Coordinates of C-alpha atoms in Angstrom, one line a residue:
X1344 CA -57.4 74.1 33.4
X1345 CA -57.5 70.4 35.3
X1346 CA -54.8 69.9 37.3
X1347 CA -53.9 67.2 39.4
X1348 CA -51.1 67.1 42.6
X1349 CA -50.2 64.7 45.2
X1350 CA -47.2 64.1 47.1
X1351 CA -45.2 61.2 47.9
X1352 CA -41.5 61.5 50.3
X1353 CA -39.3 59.9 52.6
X1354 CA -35.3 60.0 52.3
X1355 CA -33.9 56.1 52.7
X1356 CA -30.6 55.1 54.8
X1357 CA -30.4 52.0 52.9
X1358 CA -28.0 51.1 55.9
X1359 CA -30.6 51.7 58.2
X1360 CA -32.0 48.5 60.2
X1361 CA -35.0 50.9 61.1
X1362 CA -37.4 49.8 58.2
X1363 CA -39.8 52.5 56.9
X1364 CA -43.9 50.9 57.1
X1365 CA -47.0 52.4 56.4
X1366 CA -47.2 53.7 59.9
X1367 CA -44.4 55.5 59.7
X1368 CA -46.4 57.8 56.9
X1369 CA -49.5 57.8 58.7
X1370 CA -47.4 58.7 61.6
X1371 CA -45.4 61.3 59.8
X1372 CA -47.6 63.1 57.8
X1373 CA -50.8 61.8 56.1
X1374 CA -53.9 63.7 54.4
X1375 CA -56.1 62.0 52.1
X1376 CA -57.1 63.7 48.6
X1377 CA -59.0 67.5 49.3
X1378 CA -57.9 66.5 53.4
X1379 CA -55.1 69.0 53.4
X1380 CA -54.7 71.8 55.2
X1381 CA -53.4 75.5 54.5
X1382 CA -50.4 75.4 56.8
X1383 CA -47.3 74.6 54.9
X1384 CA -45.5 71.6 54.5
X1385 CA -42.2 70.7 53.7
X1386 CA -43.3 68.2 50.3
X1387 CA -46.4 69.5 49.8
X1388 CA -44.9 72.7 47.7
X1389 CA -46.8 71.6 44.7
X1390 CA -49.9 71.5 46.0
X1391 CA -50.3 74.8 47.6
X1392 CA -48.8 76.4 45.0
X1393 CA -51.6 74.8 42.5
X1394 CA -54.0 75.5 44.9
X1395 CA -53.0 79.2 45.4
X1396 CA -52.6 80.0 41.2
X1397 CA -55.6 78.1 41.3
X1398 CA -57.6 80.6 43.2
X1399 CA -56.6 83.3 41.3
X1400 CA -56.6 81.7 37.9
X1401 CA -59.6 79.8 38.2
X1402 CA -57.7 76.3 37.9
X1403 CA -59.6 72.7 39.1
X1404 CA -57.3 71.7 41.1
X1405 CA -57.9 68.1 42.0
X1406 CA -56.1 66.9 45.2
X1407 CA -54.6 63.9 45.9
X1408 CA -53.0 61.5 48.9
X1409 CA -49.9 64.0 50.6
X1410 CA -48.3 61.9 52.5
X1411 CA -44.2 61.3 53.6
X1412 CA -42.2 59.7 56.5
X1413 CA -39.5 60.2 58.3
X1414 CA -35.9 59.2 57.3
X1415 CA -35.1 56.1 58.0
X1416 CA -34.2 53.0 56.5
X1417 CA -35.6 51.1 53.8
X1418 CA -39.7 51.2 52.9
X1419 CA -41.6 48.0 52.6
X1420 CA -42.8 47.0 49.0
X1421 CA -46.1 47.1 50.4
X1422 CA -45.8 50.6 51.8
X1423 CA -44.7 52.2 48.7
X1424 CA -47.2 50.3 46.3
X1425 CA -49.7 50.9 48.8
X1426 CA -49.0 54.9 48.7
X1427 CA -48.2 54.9 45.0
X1428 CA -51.2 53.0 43.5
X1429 CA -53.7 55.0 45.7
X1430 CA -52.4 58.7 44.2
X1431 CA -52.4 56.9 40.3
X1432 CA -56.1 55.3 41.1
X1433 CA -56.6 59.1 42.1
X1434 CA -55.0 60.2 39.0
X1435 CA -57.3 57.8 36.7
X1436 CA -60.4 58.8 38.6
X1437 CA -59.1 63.5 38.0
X1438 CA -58.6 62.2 33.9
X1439 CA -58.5 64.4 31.6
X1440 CA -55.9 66.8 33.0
X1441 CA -54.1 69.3 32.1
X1442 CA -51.0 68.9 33.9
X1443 CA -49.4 66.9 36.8
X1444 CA -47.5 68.7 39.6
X1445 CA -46.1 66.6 42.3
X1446 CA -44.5 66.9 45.5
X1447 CA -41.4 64.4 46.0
X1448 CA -38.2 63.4 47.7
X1449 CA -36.3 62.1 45.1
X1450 CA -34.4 59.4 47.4
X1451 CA -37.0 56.9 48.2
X1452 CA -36.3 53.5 48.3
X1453 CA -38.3 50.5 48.8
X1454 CA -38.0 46.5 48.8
X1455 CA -37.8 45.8 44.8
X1456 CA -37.5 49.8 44.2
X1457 CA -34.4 51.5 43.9
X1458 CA -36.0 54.3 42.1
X1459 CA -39.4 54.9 43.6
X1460 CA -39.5 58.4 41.7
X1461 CA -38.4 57.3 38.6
X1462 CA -41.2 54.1 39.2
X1463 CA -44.2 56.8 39.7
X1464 CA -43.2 58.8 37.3
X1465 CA -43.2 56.5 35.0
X1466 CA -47.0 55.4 35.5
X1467 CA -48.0 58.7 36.0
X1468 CA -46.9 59.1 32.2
X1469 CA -48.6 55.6 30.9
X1470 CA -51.8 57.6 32.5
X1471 CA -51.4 61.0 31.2
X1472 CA -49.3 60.1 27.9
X1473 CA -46.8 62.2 26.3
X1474 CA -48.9 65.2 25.9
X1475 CA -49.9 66.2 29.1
X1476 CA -47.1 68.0 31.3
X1477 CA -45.3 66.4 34.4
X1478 CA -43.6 68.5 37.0
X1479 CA -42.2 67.7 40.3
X1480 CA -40.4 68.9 43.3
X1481 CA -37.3 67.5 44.7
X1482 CA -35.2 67.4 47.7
X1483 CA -31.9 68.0 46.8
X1484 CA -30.6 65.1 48.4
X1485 CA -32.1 63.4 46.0
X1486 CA -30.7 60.4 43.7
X1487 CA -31.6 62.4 39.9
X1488 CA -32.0 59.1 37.4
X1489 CA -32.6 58.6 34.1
X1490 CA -35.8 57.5 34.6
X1491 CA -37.0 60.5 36.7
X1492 CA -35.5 63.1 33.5
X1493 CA -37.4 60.5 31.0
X1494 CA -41.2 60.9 32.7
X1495 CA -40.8 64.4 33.9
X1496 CA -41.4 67.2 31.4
X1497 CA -40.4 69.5 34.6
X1498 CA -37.8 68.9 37.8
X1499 CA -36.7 71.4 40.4
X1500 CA -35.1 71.2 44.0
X1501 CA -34.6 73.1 46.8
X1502 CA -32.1 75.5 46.2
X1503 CA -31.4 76.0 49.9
X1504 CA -29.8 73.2 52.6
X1505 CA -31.6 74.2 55.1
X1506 CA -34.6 73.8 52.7
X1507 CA -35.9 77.0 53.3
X1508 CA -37.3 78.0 49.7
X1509 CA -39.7 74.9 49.7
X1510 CA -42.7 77.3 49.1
X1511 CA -40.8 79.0 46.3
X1512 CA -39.3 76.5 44.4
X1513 CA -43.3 75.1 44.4
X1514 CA -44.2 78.1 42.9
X1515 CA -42.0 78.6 40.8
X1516 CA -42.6 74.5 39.5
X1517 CA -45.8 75.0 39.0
X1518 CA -45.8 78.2 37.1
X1519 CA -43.5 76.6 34.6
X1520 CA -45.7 73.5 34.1
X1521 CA -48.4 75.6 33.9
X1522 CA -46.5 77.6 30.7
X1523 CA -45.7 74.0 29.3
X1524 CA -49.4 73.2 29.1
X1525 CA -50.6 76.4 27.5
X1526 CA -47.9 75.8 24.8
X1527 CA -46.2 79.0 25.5
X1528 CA -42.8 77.2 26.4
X1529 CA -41.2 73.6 25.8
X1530 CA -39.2 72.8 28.8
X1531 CA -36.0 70.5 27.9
X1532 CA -33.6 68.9 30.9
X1533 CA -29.9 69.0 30.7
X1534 CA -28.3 66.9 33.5
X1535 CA -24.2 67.2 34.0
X1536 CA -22.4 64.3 36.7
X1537 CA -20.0 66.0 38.7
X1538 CA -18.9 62.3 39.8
X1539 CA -18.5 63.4 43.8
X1540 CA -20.3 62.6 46.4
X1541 CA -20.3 65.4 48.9
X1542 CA -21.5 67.5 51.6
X1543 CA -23.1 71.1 50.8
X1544 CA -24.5 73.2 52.9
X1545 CA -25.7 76.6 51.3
X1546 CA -25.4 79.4 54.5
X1547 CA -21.2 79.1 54.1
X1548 CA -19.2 79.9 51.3
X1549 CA -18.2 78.9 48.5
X1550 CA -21.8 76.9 48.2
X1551 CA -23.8 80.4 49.5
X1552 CA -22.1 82.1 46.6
X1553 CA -22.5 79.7 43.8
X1554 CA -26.0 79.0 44.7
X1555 CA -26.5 83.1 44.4
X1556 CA -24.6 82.6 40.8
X1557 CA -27.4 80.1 39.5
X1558 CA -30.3 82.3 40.9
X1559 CA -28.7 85.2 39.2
X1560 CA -28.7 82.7 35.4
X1561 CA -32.2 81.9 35.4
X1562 CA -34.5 83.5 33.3
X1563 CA -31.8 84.5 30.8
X1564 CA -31.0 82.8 27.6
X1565 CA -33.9 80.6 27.7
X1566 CA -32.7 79.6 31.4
X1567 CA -36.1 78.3 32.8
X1568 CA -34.7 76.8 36.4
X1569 CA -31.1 75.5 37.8
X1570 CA -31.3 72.8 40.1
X1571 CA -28.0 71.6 41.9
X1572 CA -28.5 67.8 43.3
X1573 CA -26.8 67.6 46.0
X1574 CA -27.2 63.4 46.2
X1575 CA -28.2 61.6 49.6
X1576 CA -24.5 60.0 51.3
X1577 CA -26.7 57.0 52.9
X1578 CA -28.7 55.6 49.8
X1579 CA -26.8 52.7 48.1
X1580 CA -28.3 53.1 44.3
X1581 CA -26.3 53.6 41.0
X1582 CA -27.4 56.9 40.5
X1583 CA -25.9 58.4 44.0
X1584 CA -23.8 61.9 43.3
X1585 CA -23.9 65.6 43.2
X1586 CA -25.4 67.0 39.4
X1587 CA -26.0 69.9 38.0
X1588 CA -30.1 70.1 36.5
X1589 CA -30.6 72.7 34.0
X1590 CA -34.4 73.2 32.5
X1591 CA -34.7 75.6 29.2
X1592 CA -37.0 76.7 27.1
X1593 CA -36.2 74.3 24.2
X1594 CA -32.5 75.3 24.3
X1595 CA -31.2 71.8 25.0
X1596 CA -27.0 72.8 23.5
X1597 CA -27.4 75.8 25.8
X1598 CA -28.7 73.4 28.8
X1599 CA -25.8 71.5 28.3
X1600 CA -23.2 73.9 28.0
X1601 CA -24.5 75.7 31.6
X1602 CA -24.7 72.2 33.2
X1603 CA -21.6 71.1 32.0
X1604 CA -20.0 74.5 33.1
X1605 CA -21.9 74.9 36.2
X1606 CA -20.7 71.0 37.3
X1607 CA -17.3 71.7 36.4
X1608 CA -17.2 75.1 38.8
X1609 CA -18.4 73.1 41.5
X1610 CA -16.4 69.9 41.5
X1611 CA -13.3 72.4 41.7
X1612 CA -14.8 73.9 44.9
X1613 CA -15.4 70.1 46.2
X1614 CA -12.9 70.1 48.8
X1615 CA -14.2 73.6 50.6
X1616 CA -18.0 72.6 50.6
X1617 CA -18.4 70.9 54.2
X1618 CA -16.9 72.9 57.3
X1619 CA -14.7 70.3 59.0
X1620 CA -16.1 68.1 61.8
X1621 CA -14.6 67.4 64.8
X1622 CA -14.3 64.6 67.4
X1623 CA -17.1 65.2 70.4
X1624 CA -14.3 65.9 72.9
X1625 CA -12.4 68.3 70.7
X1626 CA -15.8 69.9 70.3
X1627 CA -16.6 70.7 73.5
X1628 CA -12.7 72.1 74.1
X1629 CA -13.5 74.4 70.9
X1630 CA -17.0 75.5 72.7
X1631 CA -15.2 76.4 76.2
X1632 CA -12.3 78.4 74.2
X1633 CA -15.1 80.1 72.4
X1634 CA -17.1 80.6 75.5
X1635 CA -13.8 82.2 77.2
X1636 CA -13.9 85.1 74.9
X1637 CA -16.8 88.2 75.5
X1638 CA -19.5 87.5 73.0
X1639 CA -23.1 86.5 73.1
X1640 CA -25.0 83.5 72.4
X1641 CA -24.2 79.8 73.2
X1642 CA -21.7 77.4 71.2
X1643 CA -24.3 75.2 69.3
X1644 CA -22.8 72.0 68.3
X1645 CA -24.6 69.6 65.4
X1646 CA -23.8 66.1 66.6
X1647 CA -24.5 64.9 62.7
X1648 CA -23.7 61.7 63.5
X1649 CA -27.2 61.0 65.4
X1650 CA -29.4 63.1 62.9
X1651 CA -33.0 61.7 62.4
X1652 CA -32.8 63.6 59.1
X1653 CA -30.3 61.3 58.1
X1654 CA -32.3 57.9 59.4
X1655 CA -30.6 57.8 62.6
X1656 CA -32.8 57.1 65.9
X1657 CA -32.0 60.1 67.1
X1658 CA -31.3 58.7 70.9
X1659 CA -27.5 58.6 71.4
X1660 CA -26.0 58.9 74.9
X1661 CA -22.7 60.4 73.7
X1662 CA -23.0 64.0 74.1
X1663 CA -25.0 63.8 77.4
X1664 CA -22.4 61.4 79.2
X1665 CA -19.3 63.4 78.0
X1666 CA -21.2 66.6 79.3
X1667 CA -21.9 64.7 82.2
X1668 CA -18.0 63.7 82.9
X1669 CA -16.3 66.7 82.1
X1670 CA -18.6 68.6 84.1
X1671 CA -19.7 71.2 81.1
X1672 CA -21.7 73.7 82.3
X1673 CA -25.1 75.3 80.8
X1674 CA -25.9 73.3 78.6
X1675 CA -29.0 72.0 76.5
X1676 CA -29.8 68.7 74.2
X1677 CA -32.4 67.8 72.0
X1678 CA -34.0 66.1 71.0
X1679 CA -33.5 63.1 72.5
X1680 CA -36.2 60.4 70.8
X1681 CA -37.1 58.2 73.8
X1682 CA -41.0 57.6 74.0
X1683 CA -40.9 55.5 77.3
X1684 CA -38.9 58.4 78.9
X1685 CA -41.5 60.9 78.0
X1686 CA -44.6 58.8 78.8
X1687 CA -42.8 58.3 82.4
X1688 CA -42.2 61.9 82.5
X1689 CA -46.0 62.6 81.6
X1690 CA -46.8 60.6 84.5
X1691 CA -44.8 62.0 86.9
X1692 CA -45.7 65.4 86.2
X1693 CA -44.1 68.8 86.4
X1694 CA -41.7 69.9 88.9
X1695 CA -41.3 65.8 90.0
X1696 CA -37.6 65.1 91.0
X1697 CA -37.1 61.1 89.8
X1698 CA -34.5 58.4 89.1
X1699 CA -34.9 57.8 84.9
X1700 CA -33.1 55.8 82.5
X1701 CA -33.1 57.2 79.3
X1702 CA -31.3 57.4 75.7
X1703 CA -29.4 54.5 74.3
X1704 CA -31.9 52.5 73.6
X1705 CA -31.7 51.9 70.0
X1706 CA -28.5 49.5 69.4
X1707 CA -25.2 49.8 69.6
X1708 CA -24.4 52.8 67.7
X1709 CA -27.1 54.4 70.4
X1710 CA -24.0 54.4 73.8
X1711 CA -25.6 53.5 76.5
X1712 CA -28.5 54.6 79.0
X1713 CA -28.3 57.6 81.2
X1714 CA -29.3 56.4 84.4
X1715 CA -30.1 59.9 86.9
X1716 CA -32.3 61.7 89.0
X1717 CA -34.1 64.2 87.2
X1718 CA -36.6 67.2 87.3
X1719 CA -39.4 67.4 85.0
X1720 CA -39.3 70.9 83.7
X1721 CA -42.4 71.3 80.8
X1722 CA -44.2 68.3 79.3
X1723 CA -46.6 68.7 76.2
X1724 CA -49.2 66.8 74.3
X1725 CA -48.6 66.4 70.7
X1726 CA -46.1 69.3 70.7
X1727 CA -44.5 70.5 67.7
X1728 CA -41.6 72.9 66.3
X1729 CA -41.5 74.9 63.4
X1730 CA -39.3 75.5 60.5
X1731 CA -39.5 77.8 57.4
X1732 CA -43.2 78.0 58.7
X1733 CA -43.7 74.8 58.5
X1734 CA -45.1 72.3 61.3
X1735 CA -43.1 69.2 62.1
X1736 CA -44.7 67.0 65.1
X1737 CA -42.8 66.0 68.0
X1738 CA -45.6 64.5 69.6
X1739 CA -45.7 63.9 73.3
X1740 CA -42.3 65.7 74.7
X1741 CA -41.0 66.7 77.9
X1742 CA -37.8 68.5 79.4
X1743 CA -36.0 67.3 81.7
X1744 CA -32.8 68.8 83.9
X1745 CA -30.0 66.4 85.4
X1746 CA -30.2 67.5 89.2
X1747 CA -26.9 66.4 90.3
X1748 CA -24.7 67.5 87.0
X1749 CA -24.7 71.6 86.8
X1750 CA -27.8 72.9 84.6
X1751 CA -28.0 69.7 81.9
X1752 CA -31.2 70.1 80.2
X1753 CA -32.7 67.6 77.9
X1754 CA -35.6 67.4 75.0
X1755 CA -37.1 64.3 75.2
X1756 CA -39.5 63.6 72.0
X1757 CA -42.2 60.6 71.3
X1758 CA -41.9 61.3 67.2
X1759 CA -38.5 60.7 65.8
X1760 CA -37.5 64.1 63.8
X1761 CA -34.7 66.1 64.1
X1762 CA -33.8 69.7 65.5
X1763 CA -35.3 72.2 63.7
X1764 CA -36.8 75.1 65.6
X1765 CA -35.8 77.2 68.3
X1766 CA -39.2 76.1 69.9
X1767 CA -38.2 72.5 70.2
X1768 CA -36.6 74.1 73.3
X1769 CA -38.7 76.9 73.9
X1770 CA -41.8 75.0 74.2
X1771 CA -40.7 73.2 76.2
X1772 CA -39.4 76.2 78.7
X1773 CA -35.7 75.9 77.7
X1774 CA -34.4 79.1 76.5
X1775 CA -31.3 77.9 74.2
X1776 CA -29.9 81.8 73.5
X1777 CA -29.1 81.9 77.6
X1778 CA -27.7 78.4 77.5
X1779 CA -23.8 78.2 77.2
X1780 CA -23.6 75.3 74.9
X1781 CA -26.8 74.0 73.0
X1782 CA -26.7 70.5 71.5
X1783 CA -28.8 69.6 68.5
X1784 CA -29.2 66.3 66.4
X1785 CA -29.5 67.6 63.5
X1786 CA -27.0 67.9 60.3
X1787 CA -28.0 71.1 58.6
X1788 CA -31.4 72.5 59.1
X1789 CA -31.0 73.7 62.5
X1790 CA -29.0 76.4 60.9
X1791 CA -31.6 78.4 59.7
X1792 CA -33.2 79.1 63.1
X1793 CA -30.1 78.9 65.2
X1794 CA -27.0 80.1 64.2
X1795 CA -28.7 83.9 64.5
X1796 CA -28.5 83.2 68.5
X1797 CA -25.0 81.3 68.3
X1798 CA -21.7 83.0 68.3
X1799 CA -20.4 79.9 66.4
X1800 CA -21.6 77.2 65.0
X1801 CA -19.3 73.4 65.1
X1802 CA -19.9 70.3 63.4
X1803 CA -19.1 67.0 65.1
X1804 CA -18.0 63.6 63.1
X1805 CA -19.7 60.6 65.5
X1806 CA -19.7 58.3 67.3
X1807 CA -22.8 57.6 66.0
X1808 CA -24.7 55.8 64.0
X1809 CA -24.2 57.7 60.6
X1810 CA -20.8 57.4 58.9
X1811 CA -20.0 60.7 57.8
X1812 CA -16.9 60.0 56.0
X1813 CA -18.3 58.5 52.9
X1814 CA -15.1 56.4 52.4
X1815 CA -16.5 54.2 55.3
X1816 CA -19.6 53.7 53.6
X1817 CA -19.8 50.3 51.8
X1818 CA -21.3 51.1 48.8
X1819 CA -22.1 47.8 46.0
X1820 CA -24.0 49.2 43.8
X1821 CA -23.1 52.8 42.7
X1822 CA -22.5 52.6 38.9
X1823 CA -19.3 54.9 38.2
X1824 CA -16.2 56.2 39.3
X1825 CA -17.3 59.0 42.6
X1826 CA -14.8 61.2 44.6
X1827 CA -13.2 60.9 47.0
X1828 CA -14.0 56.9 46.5
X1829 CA -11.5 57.5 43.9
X1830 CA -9.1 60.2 43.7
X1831 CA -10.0 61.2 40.2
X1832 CA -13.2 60.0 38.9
X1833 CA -12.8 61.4 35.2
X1834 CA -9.8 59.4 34.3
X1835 CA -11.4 56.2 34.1

């Protein structure tokens, strides 16, 4: 069996002002066709997974471009075409194939490309025509269109937020496009709306519970996969919501039924699917009452509103000057994206005590600079953290402590990514289980690593650059009635 991969990703603020180039992929994350490697990547599922069932099932597996950026804001038209028309030259050159398994986002979009998904898919089709299976792997903060369901035989997400199953769901994606193209099943899509737009994170109930419910489905009554599409908040496109992807084995009344069901169940549960968030100052009040009580582990507090994940900078002062005011003991940030600050840090060297402005740097949204004398704790070449066993860059990086303001440490990172890993700090010679209160830009993927060293876990609303309340996000072009823009989006 041929078979041809490649992957393609980047999540789009569309509100963004920081516009996504080529560089930013080659930057990122780029390997060119047979280039990549064996250590896991977060949108590169697909392709290990062919190239592991290939192994053992004697599959040519022909590799294409795997590339993706950061999040951030909108990608130039030349970027994307650029990206897209090298994997379908790749694709012409692998014909014949068998079958087509590729690694996405699902919320890419571009200058003249609202759907950059549904747009490769599409001429990934014209290439292979009808015959020849297509399978790809989502995000699920992805924007699921019509187009996408049309030119896929196949699509799965994550199941987990944190995305933890990425190597999974790639297996199990490729396994099922494998059955297509032997004939032994026809896989049919039923999509459901649930007309919301909404928060989800899958470690707290009710989301843990119902995402154990669909696991539990699959595999009975023709029940192939169950993908729940979260929807990315910051992507202004018609197709922006939470659905409910069902894929059976030529079953399409039953598909439809379980999706139906399945979005029904959860748009009940829609106001009890986000923890609440709290101001910064009523944040750090929560952390010291927590901290007063006997327990172990520090208060970690996601300040959401500045999460690279999301296409923020990553670089906001906020949390480091309130610290700074109130006096707030033991406690550690990061990462802070400031590439001047580290190359000056570099520089100086460890264990140098300067003066350093840094943070705040971005815009408006970013507060302002922190201007202190600092000691250089660790710095590191090309330094990276893990997560789910995956490698994510954080290129030159260095710690810092604020030597007049009571054990402040800060992560300061030259690639813009958010806080994964317990070894962005540990790496970096910053223990975060013996800090009091760790501080991490991130929205939901630092869970996975540290809320087993937290005694709690709080979520903070801004200031920042990413509106979390989805009411203050000016939408134009979303194409239907979405809670809570509306207070009942089924009665119009």
């Amino acid at each position: 069996m041929r078979v041809f991969t490649a992957s393609l990703a980047t999540e789009t603020d569309t509100f963004s002002p920081m516009i996504t180039g080529e560089s930013d992929f080659r930057a990122s994350f780029y390997a060119g066709p047979g280039a990549f490697g064996e250590e896991p990547r977060l949108f590169a599922g697909p392709l290990l997974a062919a190239r592991k069932r290939g192994r053992a099932a004697n599959w040519e597996v022909i590799e294409g471009t795997c590339t993706f950026a950061q999040p951030a804001g909108t990608v130039t038209r030349r970027a994307y075409e650029l990206f897209r028309d090298e994997i379908l030259d790749q694709l012409r050159a692998a014909m014949p194939v068998d079958m087509v398994v590729l690694g996405l986002h699902g919320a890419m979009v571009a200058d003249g490309h609202d759907d950059c998904e549904g747009d490769l898919l599409a001429r990934v089709r014209a290439i292979v025509g009808p015959d020849v299976p297509v399978g790809a792997e989502l995000d699920p903060h992805c924007h699921l269109t019509e187009t996408m369901t049309a030119n896929a035989d196949v699509l799965i997400c994550f199941k987990e937020s944190p995305h933890t199953d990425f190597m999974e769901r790639g297996e199990e994606l490729v396994d099922i496009v494998a059955d297509c193209a032997r004939r032994r099943i026809r896989p049919v899509m039923s999509v459901y709306d649930c007309r919301m737009i909404q928060f989800m994170p899958t470690v707290d109930e009710p989301m843990r519970s119902f995402v154990d419910r669909v696991k539990a489905l699959e595999g009975k009554d023709r029940v192939l996969s169950i993908s729940i599409v979260h929807g990315y908040t910051l992507g202004d496109v018609a197709d922006l919501g939470v659905k409910i992807l069902v894929v059976t084995d030529d079953a399409r009344q039953t598909g439809d039924r379980l999706a139906e069901r399945l979005g029904r169940e959860l748009y009940a549960m829609k106001d009890r699917l986000f923890p609440p968030s709290l101001r910064m100052d009523d944040a750090l009040d929560e952390a010291e009452r927590l901290l007063a009580v006997p327990g172990q582990g520090p208060v970690v507090i996601a300040d959401r509103a500045d999460n690279a994940g999301g296409g923020a900078p990553s670089d906001s002062s906020y949390f480091i000057e309130r610290s700074i005011a109130r006096g707030v003991e033991g406690v550690a940030v990061g990462p802070v994206w400031d590439p001047v600050a580290v190359k000056l840090c570099l520089a100086a060297g460890e264990g140098a005590v300067f003066s350093l402005r840094f943070a705040g740097k971005m815009g408006p949204t970013s507060g302002w600079p922190v201007d202190a004398r600092v000691r250089v704790l660790r710095c590191v070449r090309d330094g990276f953290q893990t997560f789910a066993g995956a490698r994510d860059e954080i290129g030159d990086a260095a710690a810092i402590e604020l030597v007049d303001h009571k054990d402040l440490a800060v992560v300061l990172i030259g690639t813009r990514t958010q806080a994964l890993g317990l070894d962005l700090f540990t790496g970096l010679g910053i223990d975060p289980s013996r800090r009091r209160i760790v501080i991490v830009k991130s929205f939901a993927h630092f869970q996975a690593a540290f809320r087993p060293i937290a005694r709690a876990v709080l979520f903070t609303g801004g200031p920042g650059p990413l509106p979390l309340d989805v009411r203050d996000v000016p939408y134009t072009k979303i194409a239907r009635p979405l809670w809570p823009l509306v207070e009942d989006p089924f009665a119009t």
